[in-house]
mmCIF file of N, CA and C in Angstrom:
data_model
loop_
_atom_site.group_PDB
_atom_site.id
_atom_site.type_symbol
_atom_site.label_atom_id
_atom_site.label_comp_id
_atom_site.label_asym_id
_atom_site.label_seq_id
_atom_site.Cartn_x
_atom_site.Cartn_y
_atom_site.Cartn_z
ATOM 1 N N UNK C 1 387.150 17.035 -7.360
ATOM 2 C CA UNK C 1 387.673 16.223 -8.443
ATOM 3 C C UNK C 1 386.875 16.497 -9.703
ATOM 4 N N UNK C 2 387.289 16.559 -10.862
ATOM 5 C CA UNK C 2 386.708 16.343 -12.117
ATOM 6 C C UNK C 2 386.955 15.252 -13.140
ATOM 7 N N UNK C 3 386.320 14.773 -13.485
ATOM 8 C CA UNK C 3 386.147 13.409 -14.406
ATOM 9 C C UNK C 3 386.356 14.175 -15.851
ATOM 10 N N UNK C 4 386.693 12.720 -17.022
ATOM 11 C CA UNK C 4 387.567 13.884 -18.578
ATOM 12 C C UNK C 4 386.377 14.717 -19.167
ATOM 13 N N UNK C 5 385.244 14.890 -18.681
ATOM 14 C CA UNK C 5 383.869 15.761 -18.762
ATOM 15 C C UNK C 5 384.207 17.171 -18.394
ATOM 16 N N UNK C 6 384.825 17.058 -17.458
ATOM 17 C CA UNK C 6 385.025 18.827 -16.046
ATOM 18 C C UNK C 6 383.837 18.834 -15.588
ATOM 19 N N UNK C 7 383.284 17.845 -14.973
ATOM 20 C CA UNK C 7 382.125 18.231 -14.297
ATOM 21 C C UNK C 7 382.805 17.760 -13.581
ATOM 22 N N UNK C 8 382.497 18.340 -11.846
ATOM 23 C CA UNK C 8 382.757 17.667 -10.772
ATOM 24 C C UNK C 8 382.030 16.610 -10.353
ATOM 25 N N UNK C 9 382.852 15.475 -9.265
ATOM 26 C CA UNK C 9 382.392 14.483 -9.159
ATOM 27 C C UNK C 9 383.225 14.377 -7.701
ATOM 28 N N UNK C 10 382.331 13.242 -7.239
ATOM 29 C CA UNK C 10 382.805 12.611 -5.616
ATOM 30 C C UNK C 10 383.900 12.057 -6.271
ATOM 31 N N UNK C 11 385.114 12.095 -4.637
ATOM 32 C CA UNK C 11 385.728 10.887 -4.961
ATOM 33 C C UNK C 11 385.536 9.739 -4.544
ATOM 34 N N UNK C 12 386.076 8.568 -5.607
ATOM 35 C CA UNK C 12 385.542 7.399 -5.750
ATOM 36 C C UNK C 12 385.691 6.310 -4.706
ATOM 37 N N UNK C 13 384.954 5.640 -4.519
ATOM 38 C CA UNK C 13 384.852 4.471 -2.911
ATOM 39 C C UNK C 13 386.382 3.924 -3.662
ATOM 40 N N UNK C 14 387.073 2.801 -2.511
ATOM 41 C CA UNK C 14 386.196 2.814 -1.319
ATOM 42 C C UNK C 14 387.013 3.562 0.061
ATOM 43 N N UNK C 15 385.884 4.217 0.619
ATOM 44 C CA UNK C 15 386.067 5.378 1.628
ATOM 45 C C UNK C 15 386.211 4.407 2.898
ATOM 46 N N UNK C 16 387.527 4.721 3.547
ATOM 47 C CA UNK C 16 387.572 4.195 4.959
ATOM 48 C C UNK C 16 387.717 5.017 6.072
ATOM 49 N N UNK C 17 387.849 4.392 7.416
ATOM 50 C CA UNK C 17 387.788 5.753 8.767
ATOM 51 C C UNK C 17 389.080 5.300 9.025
ATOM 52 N N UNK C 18 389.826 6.675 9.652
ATOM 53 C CA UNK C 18 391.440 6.394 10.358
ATOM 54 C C UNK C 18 391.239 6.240 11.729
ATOM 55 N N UNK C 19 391.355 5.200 11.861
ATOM 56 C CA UNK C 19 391.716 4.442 13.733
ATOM 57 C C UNK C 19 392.184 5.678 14.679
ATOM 58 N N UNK C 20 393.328 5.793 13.728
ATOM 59 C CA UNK C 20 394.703 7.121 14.613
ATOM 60 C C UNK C 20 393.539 8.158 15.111
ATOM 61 N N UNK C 21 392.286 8.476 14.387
ATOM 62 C CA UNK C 21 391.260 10.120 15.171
ATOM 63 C C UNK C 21 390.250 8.767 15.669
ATOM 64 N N UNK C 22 390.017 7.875 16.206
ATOM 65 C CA UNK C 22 389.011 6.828 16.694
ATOM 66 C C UNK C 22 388.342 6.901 15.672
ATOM 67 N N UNK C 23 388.325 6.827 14.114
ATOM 68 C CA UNK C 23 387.541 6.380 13.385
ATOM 69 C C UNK C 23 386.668 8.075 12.758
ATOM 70 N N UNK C 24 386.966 8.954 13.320
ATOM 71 C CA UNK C 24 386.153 10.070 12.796
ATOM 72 C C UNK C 24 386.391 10.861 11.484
ATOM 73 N N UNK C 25 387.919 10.219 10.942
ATOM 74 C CA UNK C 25 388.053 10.923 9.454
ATOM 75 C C UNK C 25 387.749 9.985 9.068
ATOM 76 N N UNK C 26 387.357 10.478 7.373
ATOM 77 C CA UNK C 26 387.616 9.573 6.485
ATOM 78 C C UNK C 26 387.776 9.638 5.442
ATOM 79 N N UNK C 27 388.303 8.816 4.987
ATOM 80 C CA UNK C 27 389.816 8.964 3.998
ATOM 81 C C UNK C 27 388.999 8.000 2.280
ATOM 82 N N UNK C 28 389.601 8.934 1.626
ATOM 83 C CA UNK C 28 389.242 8.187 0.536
ATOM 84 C C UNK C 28 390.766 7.056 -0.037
ATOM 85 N N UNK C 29 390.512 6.055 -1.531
ATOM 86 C CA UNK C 29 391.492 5.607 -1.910
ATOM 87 C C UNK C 29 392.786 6.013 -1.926
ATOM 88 N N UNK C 30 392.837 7.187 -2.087
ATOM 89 C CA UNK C 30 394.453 8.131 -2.310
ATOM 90 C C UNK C 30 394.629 8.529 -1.043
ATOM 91 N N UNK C 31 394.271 8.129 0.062
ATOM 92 C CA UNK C 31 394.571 8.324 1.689
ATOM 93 C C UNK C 31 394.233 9.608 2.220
ATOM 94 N N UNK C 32 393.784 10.801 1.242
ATOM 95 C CA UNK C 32 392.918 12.600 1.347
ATOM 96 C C UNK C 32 391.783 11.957 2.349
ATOM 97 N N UNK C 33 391.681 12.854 3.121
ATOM 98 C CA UNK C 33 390.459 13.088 3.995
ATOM 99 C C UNK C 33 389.206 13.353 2.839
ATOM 100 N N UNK C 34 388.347 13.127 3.370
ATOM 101 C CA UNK C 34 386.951 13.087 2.289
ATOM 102 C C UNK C 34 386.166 13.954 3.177
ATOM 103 N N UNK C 35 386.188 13.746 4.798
ATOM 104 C CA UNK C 35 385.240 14.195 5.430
ATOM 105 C C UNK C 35 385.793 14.030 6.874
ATOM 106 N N UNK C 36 385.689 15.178 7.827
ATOM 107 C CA UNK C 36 385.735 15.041 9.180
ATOM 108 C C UNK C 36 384.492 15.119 10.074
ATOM 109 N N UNK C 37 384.873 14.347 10.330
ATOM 110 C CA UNK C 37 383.439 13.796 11.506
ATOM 111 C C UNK C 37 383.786 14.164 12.928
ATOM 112 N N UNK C 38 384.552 14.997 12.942
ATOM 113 C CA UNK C 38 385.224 15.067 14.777
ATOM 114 C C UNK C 38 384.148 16.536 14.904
ATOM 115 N N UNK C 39 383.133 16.673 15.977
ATOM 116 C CA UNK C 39 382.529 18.292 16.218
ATOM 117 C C UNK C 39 383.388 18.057 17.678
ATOM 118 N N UNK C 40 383.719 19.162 17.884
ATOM 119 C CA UNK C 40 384.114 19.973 18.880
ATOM 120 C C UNK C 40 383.195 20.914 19.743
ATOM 121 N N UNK C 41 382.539 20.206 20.694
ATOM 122 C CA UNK C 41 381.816 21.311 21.457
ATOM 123 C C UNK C 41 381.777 20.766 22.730
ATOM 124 N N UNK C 42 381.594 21.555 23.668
ATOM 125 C CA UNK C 42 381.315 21.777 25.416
ATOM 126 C C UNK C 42 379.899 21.637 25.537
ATOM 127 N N UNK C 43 379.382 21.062 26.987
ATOM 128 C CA UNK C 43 378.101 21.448 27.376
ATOM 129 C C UNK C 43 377.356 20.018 26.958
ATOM 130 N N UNK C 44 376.230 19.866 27.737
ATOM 131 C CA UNK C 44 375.188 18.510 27.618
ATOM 132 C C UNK C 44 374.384 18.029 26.490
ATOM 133 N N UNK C 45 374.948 19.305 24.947
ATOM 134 C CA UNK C 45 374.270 19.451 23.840
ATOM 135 C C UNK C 45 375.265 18.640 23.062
ATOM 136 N N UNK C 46 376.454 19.044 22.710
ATOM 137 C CA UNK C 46 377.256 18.461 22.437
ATOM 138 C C UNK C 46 377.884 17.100 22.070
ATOM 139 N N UNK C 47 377.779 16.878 20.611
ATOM 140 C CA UNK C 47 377.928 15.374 20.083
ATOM 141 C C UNK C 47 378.978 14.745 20.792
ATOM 142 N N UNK C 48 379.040 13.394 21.216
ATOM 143 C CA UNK C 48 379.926 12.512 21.884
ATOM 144 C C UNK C 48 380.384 12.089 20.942
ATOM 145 N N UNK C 49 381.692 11.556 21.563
ATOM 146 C CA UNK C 49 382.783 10.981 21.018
ATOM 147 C C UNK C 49 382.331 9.790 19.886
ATOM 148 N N UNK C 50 381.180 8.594 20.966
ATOM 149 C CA UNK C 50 380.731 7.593 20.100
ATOM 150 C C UNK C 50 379.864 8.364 18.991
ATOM 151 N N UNK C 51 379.390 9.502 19.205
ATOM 152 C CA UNK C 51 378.533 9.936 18.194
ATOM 153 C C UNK C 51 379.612 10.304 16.668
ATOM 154 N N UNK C 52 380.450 10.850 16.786
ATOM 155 C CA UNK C 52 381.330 11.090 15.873
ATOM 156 C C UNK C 52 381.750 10.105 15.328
ATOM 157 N N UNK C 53 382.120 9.193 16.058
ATOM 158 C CA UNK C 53 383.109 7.721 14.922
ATOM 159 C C UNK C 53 381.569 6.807 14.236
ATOM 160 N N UNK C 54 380.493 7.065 15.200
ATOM 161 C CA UNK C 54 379.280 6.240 14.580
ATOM 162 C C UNK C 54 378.856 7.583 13.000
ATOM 163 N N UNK C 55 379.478 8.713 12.810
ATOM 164 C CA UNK C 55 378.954 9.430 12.076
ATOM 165 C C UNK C 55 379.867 9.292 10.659
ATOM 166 N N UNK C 56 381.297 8.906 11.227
ATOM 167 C CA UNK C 56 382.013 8.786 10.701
ATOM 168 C C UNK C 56 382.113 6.974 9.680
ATOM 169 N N UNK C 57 381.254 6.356 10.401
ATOM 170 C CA UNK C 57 381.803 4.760 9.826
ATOM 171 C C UNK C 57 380.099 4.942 8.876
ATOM 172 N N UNK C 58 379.811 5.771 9.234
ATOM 173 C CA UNK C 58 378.138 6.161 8.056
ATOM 174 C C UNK C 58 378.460 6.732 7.182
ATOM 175 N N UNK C 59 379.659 8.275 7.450
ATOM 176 C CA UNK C 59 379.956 8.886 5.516
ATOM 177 C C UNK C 59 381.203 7.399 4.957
ATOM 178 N N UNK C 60 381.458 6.959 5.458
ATOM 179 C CA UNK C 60 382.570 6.133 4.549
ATOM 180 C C UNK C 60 381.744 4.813 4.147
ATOM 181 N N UNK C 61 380.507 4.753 4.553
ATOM 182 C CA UNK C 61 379.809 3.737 3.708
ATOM 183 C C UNK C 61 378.981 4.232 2.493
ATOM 184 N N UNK C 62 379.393 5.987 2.579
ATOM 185 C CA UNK C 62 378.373 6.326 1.543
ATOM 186 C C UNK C 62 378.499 5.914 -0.358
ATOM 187 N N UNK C 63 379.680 5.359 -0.568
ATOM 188 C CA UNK C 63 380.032 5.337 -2.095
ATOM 189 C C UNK C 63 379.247 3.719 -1.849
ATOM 190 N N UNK C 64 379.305 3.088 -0.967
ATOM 191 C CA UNK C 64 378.633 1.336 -1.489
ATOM 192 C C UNK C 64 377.091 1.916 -1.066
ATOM 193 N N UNK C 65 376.926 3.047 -0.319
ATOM 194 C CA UNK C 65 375.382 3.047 -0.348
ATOM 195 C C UNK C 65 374.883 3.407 -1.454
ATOM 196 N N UNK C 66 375.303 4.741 -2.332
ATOM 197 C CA UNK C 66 374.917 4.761 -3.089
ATOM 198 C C UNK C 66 374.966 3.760 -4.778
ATOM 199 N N UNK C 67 376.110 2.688 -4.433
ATOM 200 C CA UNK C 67 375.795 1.997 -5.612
ATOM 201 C C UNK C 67 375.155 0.883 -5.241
ATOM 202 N N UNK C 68 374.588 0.695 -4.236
ATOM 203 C CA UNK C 68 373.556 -0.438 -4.069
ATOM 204 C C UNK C 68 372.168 0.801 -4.449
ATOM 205 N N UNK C 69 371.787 1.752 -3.654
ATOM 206 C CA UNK C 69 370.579 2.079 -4.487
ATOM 207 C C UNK C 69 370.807 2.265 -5.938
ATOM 208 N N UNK C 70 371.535 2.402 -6.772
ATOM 209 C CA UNK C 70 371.874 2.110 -8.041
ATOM 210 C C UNK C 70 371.331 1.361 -8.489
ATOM 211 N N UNK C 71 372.223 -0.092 -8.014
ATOM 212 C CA UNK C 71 371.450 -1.509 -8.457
ATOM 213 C C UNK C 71 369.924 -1.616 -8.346
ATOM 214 N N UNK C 72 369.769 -1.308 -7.024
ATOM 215 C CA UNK C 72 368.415 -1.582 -6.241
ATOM 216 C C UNK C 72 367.448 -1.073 -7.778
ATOM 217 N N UNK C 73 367.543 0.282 -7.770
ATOM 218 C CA UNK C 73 366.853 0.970 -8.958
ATOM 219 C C UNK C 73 367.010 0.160 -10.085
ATOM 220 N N UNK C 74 367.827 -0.089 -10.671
ATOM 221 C CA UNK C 74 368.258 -1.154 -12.234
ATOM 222 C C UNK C 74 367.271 -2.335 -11.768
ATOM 223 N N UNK C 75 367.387 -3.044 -10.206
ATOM 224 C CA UNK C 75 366.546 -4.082 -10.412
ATOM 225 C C UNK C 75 365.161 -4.278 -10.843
ATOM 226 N N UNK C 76 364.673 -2.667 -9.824
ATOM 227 C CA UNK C 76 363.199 -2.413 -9.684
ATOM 228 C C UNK C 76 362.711 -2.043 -10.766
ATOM 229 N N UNK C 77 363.182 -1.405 -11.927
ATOM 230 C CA UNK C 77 362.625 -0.607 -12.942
ATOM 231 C C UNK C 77 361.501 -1.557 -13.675
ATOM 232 N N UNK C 78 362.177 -2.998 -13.622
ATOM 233 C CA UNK C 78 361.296 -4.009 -14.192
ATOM 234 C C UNK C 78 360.496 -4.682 -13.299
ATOM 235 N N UNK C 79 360.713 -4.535 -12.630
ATOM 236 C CA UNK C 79 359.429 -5.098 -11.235
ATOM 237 C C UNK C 79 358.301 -4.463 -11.197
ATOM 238 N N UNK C 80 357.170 -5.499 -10.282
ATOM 239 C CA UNK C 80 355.762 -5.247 -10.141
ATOM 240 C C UNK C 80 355.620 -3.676 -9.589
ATOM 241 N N UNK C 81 354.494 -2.585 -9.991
ATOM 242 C CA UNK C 81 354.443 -1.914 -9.267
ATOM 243 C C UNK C 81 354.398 -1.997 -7.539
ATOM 244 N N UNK C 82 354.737 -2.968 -7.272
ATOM 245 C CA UNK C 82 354.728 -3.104 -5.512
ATOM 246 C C UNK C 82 356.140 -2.656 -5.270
ATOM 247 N N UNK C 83 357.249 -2.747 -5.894
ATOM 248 C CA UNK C 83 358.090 -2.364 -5.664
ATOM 249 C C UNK C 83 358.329 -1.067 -5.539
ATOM 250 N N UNK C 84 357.667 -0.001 -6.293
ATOM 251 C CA UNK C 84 357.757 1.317 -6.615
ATOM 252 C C UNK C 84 358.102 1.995 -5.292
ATOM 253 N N UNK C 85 357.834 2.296 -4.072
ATOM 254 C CA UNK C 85 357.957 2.857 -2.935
ATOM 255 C C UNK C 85 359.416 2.614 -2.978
ATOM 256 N N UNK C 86 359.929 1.502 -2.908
ATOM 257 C CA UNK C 86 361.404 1.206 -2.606
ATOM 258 C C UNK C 86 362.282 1.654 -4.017
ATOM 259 N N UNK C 87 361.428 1.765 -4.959
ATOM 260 C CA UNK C 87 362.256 2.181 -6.394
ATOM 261 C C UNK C 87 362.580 3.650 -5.552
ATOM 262 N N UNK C 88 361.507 4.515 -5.651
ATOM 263 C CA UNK C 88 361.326 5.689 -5.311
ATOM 264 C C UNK C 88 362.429 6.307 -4.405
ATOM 265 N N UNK C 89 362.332 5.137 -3.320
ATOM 266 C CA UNK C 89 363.336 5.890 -1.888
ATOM 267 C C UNK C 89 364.352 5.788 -2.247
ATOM 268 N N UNK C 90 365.095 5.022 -3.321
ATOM 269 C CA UNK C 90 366.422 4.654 -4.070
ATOM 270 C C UNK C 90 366.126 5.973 -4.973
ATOM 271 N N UNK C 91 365.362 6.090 -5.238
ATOM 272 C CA UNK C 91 366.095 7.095 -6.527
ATOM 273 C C UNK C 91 366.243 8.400 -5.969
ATOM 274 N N UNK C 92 365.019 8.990 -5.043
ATOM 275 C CA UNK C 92 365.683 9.980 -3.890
ATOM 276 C C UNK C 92 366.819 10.022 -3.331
ATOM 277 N N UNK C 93 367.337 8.984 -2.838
ATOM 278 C CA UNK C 93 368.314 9.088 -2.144
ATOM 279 C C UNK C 93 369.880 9.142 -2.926
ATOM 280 N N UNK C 94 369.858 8.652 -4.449
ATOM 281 C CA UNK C 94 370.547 9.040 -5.284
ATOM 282 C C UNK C 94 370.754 10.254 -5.646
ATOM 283 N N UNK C 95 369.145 11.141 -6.173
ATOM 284 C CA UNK C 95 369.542 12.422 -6.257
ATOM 285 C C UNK C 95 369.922 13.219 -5.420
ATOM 286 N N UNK C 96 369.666 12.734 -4.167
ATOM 287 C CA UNK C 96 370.237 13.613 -2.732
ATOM 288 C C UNK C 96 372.027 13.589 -2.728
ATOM 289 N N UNK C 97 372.559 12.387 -2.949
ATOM 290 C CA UNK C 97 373.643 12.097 -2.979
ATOM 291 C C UNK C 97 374.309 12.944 -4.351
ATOM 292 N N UNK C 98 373.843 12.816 -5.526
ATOM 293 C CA UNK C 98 374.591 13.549 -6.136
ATOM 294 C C UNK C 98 374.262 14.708 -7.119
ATOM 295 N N UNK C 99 373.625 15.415 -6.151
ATOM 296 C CA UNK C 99 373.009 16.930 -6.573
ATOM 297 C C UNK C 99 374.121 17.624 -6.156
ATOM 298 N N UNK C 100 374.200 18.222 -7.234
ATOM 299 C CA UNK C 100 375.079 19.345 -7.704
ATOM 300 C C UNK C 100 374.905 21.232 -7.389
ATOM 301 N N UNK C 101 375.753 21.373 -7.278
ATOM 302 C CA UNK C 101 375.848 22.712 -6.921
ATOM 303 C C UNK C 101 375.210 22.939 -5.323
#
């Protein structure tokens, strides 16, 4: 997707899982798949079923995760340095989320 910038951008929450694959796609607002969570493999290595829909109900929480570390950050900026560790892991985990290229 591109925003009226042309930079690319995620698409926007909120991201849900489709029942119909047990929860392993997931679908953004306009009903597009965002992400498949189904692996396909044989053998005792091999992600389980619960592992997939539990992988799957984690990327479709990712647009409210990342705007709570958002907030989180806006809150902390003015807080005691005791907060800083938790500023920090919020703002990592923002740039992880929307690093580019």
């Amino acid at each position: 997707r591109k925003d009226t910038n042309m930079r690319e951008t995620h698409t926007p929450g909120p991201w849900t899982t489709n029942p119909e694959v047990e929860h392993q796609a997931v679908l953004g607002p306009d009903g597009f798949m965002v992400a498949d969570c189904a692996i396909f493999g044989f053998g005792p290595e091999a992600p389980s079923s619960e592992c997939c829909t539990a992988n799957g109900h984690l990327v479709a929480a990712a647009p409210d995760l990342l705007a709570a570390c958002q907030l989180a950050c806006r809150v902390l900026a003015s807080e005691s340095p005791t907060f800083a560790p938790v500023r920090d892991t919020c703002r990592a985990a923002i740039a992880k989320a929307l690093k580019r290229g």
